[in-house]
Short mmCIF file of C-alpha atoms and ligand atoms in Angstrom, two decimals:
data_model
loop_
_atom_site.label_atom_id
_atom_site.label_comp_id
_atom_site.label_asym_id
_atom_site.label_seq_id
_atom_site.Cartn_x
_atom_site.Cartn_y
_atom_site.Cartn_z
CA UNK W 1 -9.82 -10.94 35.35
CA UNK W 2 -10.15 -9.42 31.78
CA UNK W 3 -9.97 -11.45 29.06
CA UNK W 4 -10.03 -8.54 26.81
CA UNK W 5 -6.61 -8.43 24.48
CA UNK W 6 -4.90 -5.16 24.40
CA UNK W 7 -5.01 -3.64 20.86
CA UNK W 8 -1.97 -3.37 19.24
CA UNK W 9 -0.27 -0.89 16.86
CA UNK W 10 0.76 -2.30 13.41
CA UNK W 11 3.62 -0.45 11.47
CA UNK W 12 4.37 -1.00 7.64
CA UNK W 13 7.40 0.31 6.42
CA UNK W 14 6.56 1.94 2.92
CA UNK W 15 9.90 1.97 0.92
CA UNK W 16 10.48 4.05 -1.77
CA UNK W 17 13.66 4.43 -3.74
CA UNK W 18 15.83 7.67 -1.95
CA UNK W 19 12.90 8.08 -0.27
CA UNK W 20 9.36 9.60 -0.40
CA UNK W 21 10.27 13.10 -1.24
CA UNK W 22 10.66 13.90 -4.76
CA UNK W 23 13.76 15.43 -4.27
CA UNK W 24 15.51 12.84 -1.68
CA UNK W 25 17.47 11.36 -4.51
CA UNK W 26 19.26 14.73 -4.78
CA UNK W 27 20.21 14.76 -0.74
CA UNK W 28 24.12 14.87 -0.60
CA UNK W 29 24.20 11.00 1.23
CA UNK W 30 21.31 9.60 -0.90
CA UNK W 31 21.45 6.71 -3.50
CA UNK W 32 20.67 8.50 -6.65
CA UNK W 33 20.20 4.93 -8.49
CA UNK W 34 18.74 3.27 -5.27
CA UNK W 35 16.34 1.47 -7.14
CA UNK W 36 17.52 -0.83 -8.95
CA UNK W 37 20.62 -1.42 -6.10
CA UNK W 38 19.82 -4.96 -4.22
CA UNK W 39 21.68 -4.12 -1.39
CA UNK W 40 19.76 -0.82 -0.71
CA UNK W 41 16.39 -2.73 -0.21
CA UNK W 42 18.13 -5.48 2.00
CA UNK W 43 19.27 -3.01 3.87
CA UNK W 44 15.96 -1.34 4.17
CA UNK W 45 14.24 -4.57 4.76
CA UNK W 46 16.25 -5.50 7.22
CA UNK W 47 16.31 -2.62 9.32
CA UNK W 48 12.22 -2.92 9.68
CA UNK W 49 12.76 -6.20 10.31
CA UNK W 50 14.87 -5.34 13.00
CA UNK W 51 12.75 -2.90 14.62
CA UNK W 52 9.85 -5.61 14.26
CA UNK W 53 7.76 -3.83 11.85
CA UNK W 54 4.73 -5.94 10.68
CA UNK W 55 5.80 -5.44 7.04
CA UNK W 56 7.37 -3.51 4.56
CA UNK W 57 5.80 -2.15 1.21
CA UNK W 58 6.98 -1.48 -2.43
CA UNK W 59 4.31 0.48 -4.30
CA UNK W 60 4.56 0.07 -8.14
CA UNK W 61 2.91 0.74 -11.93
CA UNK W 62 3.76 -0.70 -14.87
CA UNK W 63 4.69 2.66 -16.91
CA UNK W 64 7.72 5.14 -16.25
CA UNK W 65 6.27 8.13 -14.13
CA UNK W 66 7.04 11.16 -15.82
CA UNK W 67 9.48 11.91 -18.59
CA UNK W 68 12.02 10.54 -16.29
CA UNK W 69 13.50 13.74 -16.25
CA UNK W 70 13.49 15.20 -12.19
CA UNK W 71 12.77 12.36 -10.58
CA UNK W 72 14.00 8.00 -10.79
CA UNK W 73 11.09 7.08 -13.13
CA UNK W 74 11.31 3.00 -12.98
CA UNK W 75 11.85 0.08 -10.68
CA UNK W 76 12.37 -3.04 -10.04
CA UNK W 77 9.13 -5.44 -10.82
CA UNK W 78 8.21 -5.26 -6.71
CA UNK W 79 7.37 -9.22 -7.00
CA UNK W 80 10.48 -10.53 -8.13
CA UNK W 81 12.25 -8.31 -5.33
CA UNK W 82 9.83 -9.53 -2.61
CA UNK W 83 11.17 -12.77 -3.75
CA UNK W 84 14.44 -11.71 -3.06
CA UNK W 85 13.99 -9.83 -0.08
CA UNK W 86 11.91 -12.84 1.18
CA UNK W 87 15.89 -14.73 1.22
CA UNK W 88 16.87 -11.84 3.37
CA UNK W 89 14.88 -11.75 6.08
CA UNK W 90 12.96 -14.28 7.94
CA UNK W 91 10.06 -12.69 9.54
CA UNK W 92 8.43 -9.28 8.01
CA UNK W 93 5.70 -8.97 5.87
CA UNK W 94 6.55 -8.43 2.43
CA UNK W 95 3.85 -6.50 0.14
CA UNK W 96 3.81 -5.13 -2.95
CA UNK W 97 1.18 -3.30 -5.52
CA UNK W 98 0.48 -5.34 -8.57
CA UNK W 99 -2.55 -3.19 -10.57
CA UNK W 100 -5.80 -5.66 -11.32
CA UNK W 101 -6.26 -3.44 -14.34
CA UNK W 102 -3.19 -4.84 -16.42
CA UNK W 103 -2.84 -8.45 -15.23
CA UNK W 104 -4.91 -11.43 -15.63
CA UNK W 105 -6.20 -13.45 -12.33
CA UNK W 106 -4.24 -16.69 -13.37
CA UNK W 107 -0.86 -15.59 -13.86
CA UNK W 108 -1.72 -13.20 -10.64
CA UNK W 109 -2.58 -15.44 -8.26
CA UNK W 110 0.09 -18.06 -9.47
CA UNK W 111 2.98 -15.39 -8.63
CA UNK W 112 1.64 -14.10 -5.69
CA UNK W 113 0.84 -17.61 -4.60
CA UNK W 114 4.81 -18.37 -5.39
CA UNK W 115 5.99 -15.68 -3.43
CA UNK W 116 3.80 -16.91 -0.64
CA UNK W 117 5.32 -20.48 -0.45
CA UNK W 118 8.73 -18.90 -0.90
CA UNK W 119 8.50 -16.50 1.79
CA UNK W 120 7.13 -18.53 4.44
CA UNK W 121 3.97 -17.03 4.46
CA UNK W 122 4.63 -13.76 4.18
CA UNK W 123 3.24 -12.45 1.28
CA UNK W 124 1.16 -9.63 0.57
CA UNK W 125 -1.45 -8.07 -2.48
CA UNK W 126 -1.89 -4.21 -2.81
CA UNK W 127 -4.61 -4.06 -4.96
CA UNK W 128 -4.87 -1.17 -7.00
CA UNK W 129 -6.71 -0.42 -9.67
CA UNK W 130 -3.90 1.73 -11.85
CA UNK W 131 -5.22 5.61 -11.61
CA UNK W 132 -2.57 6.68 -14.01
CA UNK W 133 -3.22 7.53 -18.07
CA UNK W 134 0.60 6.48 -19.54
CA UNK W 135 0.52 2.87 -18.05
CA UNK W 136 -2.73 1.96 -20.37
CA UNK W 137 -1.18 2.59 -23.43
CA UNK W 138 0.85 -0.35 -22.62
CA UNK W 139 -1.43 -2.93 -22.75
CA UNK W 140 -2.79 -1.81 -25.74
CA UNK W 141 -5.26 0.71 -25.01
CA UNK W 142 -5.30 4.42 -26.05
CA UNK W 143 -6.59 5.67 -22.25
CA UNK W 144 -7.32 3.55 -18.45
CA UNK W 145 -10.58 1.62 -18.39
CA UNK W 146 -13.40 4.00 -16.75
CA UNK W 147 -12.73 4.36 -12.63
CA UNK W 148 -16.27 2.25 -12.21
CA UNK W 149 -14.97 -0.31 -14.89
CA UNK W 150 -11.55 -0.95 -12.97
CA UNK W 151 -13.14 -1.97 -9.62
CA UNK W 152 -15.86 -3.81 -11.08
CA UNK W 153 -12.98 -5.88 -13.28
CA UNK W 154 -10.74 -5.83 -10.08
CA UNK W 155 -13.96 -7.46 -8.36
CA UNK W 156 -14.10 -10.52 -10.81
CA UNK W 157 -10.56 -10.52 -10.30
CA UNK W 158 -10.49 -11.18 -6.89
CA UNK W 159 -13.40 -13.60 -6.40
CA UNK W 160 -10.98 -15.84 -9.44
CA UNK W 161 -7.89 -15.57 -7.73
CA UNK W 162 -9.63 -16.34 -4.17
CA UNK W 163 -11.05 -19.28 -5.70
CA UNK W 164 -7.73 -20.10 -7.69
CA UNK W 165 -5.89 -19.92 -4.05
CA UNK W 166 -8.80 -22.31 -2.80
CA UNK W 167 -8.30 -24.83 -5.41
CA UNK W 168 -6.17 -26.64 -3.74
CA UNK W 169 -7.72 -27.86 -0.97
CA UNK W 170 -4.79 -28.76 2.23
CA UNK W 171 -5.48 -32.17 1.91
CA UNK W 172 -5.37 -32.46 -1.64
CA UNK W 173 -1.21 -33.82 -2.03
CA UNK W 174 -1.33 -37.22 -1.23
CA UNK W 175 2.68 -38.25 -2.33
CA UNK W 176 1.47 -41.47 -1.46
CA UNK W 177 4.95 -43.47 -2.62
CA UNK W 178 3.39 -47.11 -2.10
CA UNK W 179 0.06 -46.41 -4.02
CA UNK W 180 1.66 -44.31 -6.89
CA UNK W 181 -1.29 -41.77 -6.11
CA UNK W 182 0.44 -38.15 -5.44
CA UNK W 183 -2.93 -36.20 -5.22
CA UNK W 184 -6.67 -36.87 -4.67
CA UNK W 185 -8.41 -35.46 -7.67
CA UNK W 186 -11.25 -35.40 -6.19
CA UNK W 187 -9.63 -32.22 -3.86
CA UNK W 188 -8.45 -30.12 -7.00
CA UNK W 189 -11.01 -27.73 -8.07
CA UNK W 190 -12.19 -26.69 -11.42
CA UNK W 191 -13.73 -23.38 -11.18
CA UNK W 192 -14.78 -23.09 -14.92
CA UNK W 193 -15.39 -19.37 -14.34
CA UNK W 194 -17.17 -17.53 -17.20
CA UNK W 195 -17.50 -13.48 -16.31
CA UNK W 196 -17.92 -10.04 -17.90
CA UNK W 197 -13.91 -10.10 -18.20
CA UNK W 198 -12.32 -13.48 -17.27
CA UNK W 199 -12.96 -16.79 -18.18
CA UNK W 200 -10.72 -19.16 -16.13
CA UNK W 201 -11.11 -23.07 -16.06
CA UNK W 202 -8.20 -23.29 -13.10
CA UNK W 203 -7.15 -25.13 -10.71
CA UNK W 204 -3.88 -23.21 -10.06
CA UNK W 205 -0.84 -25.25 -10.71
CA UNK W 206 0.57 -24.42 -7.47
CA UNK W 207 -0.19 -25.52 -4.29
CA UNK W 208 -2.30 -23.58 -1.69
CA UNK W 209 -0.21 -20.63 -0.27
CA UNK W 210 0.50 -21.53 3.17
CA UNK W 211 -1.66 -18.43 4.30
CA UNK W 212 -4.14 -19.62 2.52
CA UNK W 213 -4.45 -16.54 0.59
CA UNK W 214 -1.61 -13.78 0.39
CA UNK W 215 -2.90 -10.94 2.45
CA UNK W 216 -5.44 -8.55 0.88
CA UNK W 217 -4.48 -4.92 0.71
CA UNK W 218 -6.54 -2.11 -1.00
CA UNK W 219 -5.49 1.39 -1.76
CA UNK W 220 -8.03 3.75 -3.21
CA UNK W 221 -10.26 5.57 -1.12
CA UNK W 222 -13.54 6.87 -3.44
CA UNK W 223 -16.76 5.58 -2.87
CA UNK W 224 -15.85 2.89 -5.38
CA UNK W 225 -12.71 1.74 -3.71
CA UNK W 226 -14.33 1.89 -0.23
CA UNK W 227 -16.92 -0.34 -1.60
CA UNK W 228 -14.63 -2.68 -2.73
CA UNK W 229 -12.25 -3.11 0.47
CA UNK W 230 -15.27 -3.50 2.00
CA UNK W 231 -15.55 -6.70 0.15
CA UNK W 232 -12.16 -8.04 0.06
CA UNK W 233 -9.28 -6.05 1.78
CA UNK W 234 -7.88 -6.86 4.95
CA UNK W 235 -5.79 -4.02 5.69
CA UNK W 236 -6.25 -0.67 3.74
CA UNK W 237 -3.27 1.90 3.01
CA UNK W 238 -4.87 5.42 2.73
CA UNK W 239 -4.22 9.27 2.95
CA UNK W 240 -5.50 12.38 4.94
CA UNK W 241 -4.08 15.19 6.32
CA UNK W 242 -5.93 15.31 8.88
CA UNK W 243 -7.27 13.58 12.40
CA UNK W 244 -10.74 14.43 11.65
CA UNK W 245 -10.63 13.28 8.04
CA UNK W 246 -8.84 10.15 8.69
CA UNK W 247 -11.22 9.04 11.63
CA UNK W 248 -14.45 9.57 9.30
CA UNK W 249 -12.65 7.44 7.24
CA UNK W 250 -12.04 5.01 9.72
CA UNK W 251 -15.50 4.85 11.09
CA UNK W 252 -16.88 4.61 7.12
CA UNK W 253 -14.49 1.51 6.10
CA UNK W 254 -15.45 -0.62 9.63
CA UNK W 255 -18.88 0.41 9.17
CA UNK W 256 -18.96 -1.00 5.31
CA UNK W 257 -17.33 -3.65 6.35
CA UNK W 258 -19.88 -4.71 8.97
CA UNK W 259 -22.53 -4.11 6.22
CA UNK W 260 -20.77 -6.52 4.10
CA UNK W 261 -21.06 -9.02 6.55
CA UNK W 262 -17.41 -8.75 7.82
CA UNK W 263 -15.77 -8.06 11.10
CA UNK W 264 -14.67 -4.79 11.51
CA UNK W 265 -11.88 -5.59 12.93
CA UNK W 266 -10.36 -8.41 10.04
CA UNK W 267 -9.76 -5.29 7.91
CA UNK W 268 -6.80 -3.25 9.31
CA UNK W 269 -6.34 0.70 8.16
CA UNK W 270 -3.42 2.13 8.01
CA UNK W 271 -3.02 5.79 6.72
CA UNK W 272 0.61 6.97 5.79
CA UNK W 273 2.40 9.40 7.81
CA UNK W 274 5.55 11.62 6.28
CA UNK W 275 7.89 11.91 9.59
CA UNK W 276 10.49 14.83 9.12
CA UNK W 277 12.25 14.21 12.72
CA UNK W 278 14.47 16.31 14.66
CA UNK W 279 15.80 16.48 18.26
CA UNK W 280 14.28 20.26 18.31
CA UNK W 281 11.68 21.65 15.79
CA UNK W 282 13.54 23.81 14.37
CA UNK W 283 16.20 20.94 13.32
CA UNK W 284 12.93 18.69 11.94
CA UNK W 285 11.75 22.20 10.00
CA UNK W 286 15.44 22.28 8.47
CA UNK W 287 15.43 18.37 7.07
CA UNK W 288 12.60 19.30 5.71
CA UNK W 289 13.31 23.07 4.21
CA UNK W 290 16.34 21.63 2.68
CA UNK W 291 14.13 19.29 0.84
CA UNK W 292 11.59 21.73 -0.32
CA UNK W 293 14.46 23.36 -1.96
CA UNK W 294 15.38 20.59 -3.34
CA UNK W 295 12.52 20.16 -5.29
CA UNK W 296 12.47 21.27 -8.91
CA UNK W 297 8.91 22.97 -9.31
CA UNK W 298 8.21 21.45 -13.01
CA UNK W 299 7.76 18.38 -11.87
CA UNK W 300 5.51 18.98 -9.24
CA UNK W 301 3.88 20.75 -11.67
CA UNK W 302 3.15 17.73 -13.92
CA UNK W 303 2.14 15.49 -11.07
CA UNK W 304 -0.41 18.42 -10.01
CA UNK W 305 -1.73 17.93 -13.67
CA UNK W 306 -1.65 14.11 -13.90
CA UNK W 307 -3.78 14.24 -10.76
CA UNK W 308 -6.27 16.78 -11.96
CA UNK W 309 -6.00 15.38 -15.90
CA UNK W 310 -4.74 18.00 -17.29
CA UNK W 311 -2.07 20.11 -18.89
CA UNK W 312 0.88 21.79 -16.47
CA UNK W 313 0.12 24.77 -18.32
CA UNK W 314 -3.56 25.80 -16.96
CA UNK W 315 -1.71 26.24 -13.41
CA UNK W 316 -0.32 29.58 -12.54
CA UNK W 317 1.91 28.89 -9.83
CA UNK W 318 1.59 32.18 -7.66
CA UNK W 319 -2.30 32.04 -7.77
CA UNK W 320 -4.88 29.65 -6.32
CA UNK W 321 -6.16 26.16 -7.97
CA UNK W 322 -8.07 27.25 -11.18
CA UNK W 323 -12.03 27.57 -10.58
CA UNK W 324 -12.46 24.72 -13.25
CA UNK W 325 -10.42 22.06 -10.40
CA UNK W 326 -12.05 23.82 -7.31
CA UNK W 327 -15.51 22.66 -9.00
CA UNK W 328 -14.05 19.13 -8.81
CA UNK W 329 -14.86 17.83 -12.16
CA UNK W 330 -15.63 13.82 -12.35
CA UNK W 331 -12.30 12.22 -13.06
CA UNK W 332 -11.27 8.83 -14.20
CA UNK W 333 -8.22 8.47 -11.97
CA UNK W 334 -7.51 9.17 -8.87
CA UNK W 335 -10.25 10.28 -6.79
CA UNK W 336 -9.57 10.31 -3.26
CA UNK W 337 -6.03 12.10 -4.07
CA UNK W 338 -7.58 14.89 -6.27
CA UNK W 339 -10.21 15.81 -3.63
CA UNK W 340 -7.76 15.59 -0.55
CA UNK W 341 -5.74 17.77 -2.69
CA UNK W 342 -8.59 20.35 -3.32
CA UNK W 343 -9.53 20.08 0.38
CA UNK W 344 -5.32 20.69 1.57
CA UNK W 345 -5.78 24.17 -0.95
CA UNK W 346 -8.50 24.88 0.46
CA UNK W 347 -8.72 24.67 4.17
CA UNK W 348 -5.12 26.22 4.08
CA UNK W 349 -5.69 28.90 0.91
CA UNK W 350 -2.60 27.68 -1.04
CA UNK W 351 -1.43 29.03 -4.15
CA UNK W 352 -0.36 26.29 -6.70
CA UNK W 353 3.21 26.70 -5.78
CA UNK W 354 2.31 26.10 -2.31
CA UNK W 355 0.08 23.09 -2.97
CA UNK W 356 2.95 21.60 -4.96
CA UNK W 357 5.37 21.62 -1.92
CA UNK W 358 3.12 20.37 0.51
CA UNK W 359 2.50 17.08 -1.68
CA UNK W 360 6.14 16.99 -2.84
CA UNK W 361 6.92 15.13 0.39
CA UNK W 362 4.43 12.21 0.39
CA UNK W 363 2.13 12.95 -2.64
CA UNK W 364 -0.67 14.21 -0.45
CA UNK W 365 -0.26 12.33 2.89
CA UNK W 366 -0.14 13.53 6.14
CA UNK W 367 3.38 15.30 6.79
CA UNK W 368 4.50 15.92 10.65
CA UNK W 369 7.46 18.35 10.50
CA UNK W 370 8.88 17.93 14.63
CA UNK W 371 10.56 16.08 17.42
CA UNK W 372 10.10 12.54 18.28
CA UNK W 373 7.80 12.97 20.87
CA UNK W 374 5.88 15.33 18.88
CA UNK W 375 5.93 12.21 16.15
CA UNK W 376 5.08 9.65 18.79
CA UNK W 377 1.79 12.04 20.24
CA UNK W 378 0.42 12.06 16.68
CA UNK W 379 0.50 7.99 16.19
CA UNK W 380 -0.60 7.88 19.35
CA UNK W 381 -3.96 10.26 19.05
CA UNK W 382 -4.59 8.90 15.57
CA UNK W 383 -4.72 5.20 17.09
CA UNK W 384 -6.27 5.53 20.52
CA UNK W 385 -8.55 8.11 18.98
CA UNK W 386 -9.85 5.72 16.70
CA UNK W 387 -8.34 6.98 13.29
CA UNK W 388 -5.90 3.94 12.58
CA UNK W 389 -4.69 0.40 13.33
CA UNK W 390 -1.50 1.61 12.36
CA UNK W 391 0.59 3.37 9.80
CA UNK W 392 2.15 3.25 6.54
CA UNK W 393 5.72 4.73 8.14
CA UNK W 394 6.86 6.83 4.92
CA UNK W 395 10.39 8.21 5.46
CA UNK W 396 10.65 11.37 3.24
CA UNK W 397 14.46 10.38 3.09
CA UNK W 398 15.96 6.28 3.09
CA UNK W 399 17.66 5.40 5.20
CA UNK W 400 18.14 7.95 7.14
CA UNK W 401 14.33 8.90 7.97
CA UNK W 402 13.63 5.28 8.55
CA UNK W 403 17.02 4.70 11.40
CA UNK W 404 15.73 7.93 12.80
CA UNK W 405 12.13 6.70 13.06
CA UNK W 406 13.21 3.36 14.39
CA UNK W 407 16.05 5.01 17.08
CA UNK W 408 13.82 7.86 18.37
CA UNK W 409 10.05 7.32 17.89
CA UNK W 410 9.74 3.66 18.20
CA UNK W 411 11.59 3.61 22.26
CA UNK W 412 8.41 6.19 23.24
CA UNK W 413 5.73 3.99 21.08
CA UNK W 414 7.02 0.88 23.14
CA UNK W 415 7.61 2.63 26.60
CA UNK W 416 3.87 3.41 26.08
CA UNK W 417 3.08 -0.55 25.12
CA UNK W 418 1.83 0.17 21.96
CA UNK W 419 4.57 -1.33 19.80
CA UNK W 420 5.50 -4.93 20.11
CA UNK W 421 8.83 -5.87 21.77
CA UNK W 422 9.21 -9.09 19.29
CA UNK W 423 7.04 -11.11 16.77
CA UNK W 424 4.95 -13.48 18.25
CA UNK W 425 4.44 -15.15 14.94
CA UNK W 426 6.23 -16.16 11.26
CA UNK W 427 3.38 -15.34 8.74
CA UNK W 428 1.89 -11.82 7.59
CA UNK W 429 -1.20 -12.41 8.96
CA UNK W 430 -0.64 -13.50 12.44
CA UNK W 431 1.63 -10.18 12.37
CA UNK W 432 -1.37 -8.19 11.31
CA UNK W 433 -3.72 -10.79 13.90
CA UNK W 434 -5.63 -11.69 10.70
CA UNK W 435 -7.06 -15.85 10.07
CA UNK W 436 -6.10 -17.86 7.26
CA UNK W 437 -9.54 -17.59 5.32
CA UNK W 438 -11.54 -21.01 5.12
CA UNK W 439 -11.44 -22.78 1.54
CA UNK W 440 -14.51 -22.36 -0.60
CA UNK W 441 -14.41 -25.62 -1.81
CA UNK W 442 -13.83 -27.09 1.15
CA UNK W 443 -17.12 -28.74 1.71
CA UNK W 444 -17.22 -29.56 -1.63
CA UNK W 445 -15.13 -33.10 -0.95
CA UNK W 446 -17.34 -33.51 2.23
C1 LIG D 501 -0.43 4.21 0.60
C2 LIG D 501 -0.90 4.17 -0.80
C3 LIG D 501 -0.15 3.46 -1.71
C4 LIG D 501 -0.53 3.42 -3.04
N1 LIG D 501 0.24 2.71 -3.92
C5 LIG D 501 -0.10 2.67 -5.21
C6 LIG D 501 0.70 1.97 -6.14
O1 LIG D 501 1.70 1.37 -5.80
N2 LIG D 501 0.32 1.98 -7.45
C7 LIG D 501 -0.80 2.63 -7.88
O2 LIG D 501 -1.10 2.59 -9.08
N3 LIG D 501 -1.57 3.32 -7.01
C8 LIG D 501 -1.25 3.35 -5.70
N4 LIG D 501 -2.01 4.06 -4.82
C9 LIG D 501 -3.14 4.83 -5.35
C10 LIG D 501 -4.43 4.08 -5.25
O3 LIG D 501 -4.34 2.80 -5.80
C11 LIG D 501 -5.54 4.81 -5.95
O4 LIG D 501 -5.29 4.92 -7.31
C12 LIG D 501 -5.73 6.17 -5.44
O5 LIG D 501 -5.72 6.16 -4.04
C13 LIG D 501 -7.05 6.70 -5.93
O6 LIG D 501 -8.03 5.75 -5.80
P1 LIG D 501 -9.55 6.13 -5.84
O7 LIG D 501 -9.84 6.65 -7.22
O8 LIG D 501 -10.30 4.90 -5.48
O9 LIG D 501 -9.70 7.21 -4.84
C14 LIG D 501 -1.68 4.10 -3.47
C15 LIG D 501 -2.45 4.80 -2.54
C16 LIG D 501 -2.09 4.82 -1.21
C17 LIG D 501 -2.94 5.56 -0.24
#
């Protein structure tokens, strides 16, 4: 008899507003104000929930992208909807980006520790670093902290907010009534931490989160950000376009992981995948033509030369990527996106018009234009080929791309028994099959 446990596909449902496109908003049945509508993300929430994903994601920055002009520029602060998304629904994850850049560990930890209790357990940290120039000025600086600066500040960060979530140890409330003794002091820990950035005396004023800590994501795949899920990410959202890229990928992240001492297989990847699904090809190639023209070329434009830091006006959109980006300068922000982006012009010899529609969709993930078996065969070859523990499910359109994902891919991911049935568990983790990490100070009161 094997003892061995089948592995199991995990699905996150990455929301976004109308949906990931840039131009979904504009789609005759879309929700041009979606974002700040309540009712669209319980809807959303609910329907993953429904279908059993292992959690849904709101991806966020504190700055309006853009001028605001072709595209919803703002949303909702992703923690205080979490919070109300967590009243719901009873079982998905719930995970949202907060950037480690522009917060400080203490409030941090203390909200995502809240949402945590709140939910049930179901909370969830994206960790990013904040790639983008307009969100620094602010917080009161005049450009983003160097790309090497960010992670080594969102390192401190994370060893004080681990430390803040351990400082409660489970024993520590007493409510002894008789006694008058509510807690043991003795199990509430200073951590007195003085760093290069923080200094942080703690304990947290709220109680451990009943997963112990929220669960760790990381997003940011440069050899910076690999080093640093490495270290403290348990599941890792990431783009490429590609099988081959995404299983080196794969094979790099478990293999730093091992190297930090971890087991390969607490730290979950999940690349993103843009689904355009039809019953024929030609129907998926029309959902997603009608998007393409959709788009307003300006703005892609300016989110080519936010990437690439630089000005909209050194692209000519009917020629290739200028020689100046082909020689991939060093650049502060986004790293892994500007060189999958030189690699997509490449490999494919795009012109600068074309480059902007193939990243209009999902900003440079991996787009599958077909039916949903076609859709199904990919997720299936990226995960049994050793590519992904999952996927970040990005519906170019919501909620139309997400009901189609759930009604047609989902039956042939579950006829294979890839896809669970039901959730065997209540908490984010034991979705994702991950422990409730041992308390630091545990010992420490013997
Ligand atoms: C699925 C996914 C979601 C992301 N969500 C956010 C986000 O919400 N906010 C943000 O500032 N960056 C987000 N990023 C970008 C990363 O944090 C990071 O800036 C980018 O991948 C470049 O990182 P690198 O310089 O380490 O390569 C996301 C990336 C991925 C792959």
């Amino acid at each position: 008899m094997t003892t061995e446990r089948r592995r199991r596909l995990h699905l996150n449902a990455f929301l976004m507003e109308a949906g990931h496109h840039e131009a979904a908003w504009r789609l005759p049945d879309s929700n041009p104000r979606a974002d700040f509508d309540l009712q669209h993300w319980i809807k959303l929430a609910r329907l993953a929930e429904d279908a059993k994903f292992d959690s849904l994601f709101l991806a966020d920055g504190p700055a309006v992208i853009g001028t605001g002009e072709f595209r919803p520029p703002g949303q909702l602060e992703p923690l205080t909807l979490l919070t109300a998304l967590s009243q719901a629904t009873s079982r998905i994850g719930l995970i949202a980006t907060v950037s480690s850049t522009y917060n400080e560990p203490y409030n941090l930890a203390r909200r995502l520790a809240s949402v945590d209790h709140v939910s049930g357990g179901r909370a969830g940290w994206n960790i990013v670093t904040s790639a983008g120039a307009d969100e620094a000025a602010n917080f009161g600086l005049t450009d983003r902290p160097a790309h090497a600066e960010r992670y080594a500040r969102a390192d401190e960060f994370l060893r004080i907010a681990k430390a803040l979530w351990d400082s409660w140890e489970s024993e520590a409330v007493l409510a002894d009534k008789a006694a008058g003794r509510y807690a043991d002091p003795g199990r509430l820990h200073r951590l007195d931490h003085k760093g290069r950035y923080f200094s942080v005396a703690g304990p947290l004023n709220v109680e451990r989160p009943p997963q112990g800590h929220p669960l760790l994501v990381q997003a940011g795949s440069s050899e910076d950000g690999r080093e640093f899920a490495a270290r403290h990410a348990e599941a890792i959202f990431t783009a490429h376009r590609t099988y081959e890229r995404a299983a080196d990928f794969y094979a790099d992240i478990k293999a730093r992981a091992r190297a930090a001492g971890r087991d390969p297989d607490g730290v979950v990847v999940l690349p993103g995948i843009v689904p355009y699904i039809g019953s024929t090809e030609a129907e998926a190639r029309a959902i997603a033509q009608e998007l393409d023209e959709l788009r307003v070329p300006a703005y892609g434009l300016r989110q080519l030369a936010a990437v690439f830091e630089t000005e909209p006006s050194v692209f000519d959109l009917d020629a290739p990527l200028p020689g100046f980006i082909l020689a991939r300068p060093k650049l502060e922000g986004s790293q892994s996106r500007s060189d999958l982006i030189i690699e997509l012009a490449e490999r494919e010899q795009l012109t600068v018009r074309q480059v902007i529609s193939r990243i209009g969709g999902g900003r440079g993930h991996f787009e599958l234009v077909g039916t949903p078996d076609q859709v199904a065969d990919a997720v299936t070859a990226w995960f049994e080929g050793g590519a992904a523990d999952g996927f970040n499910i990005m519906a170019p359109a919501l909620p139309s791309g997400l009901e189609t994902f759930i009604e047609e891919v989902l039956p042939i991911l579950r006829a294979k028994g890839l896809f669970r049935e039901d959730y065997q568990g209540t908490t984010l983790r034991e979705h994702y099959g991950l422990p409730i990490p041992a308390n630091q100070f545990h010992h420490a009161a013997g």
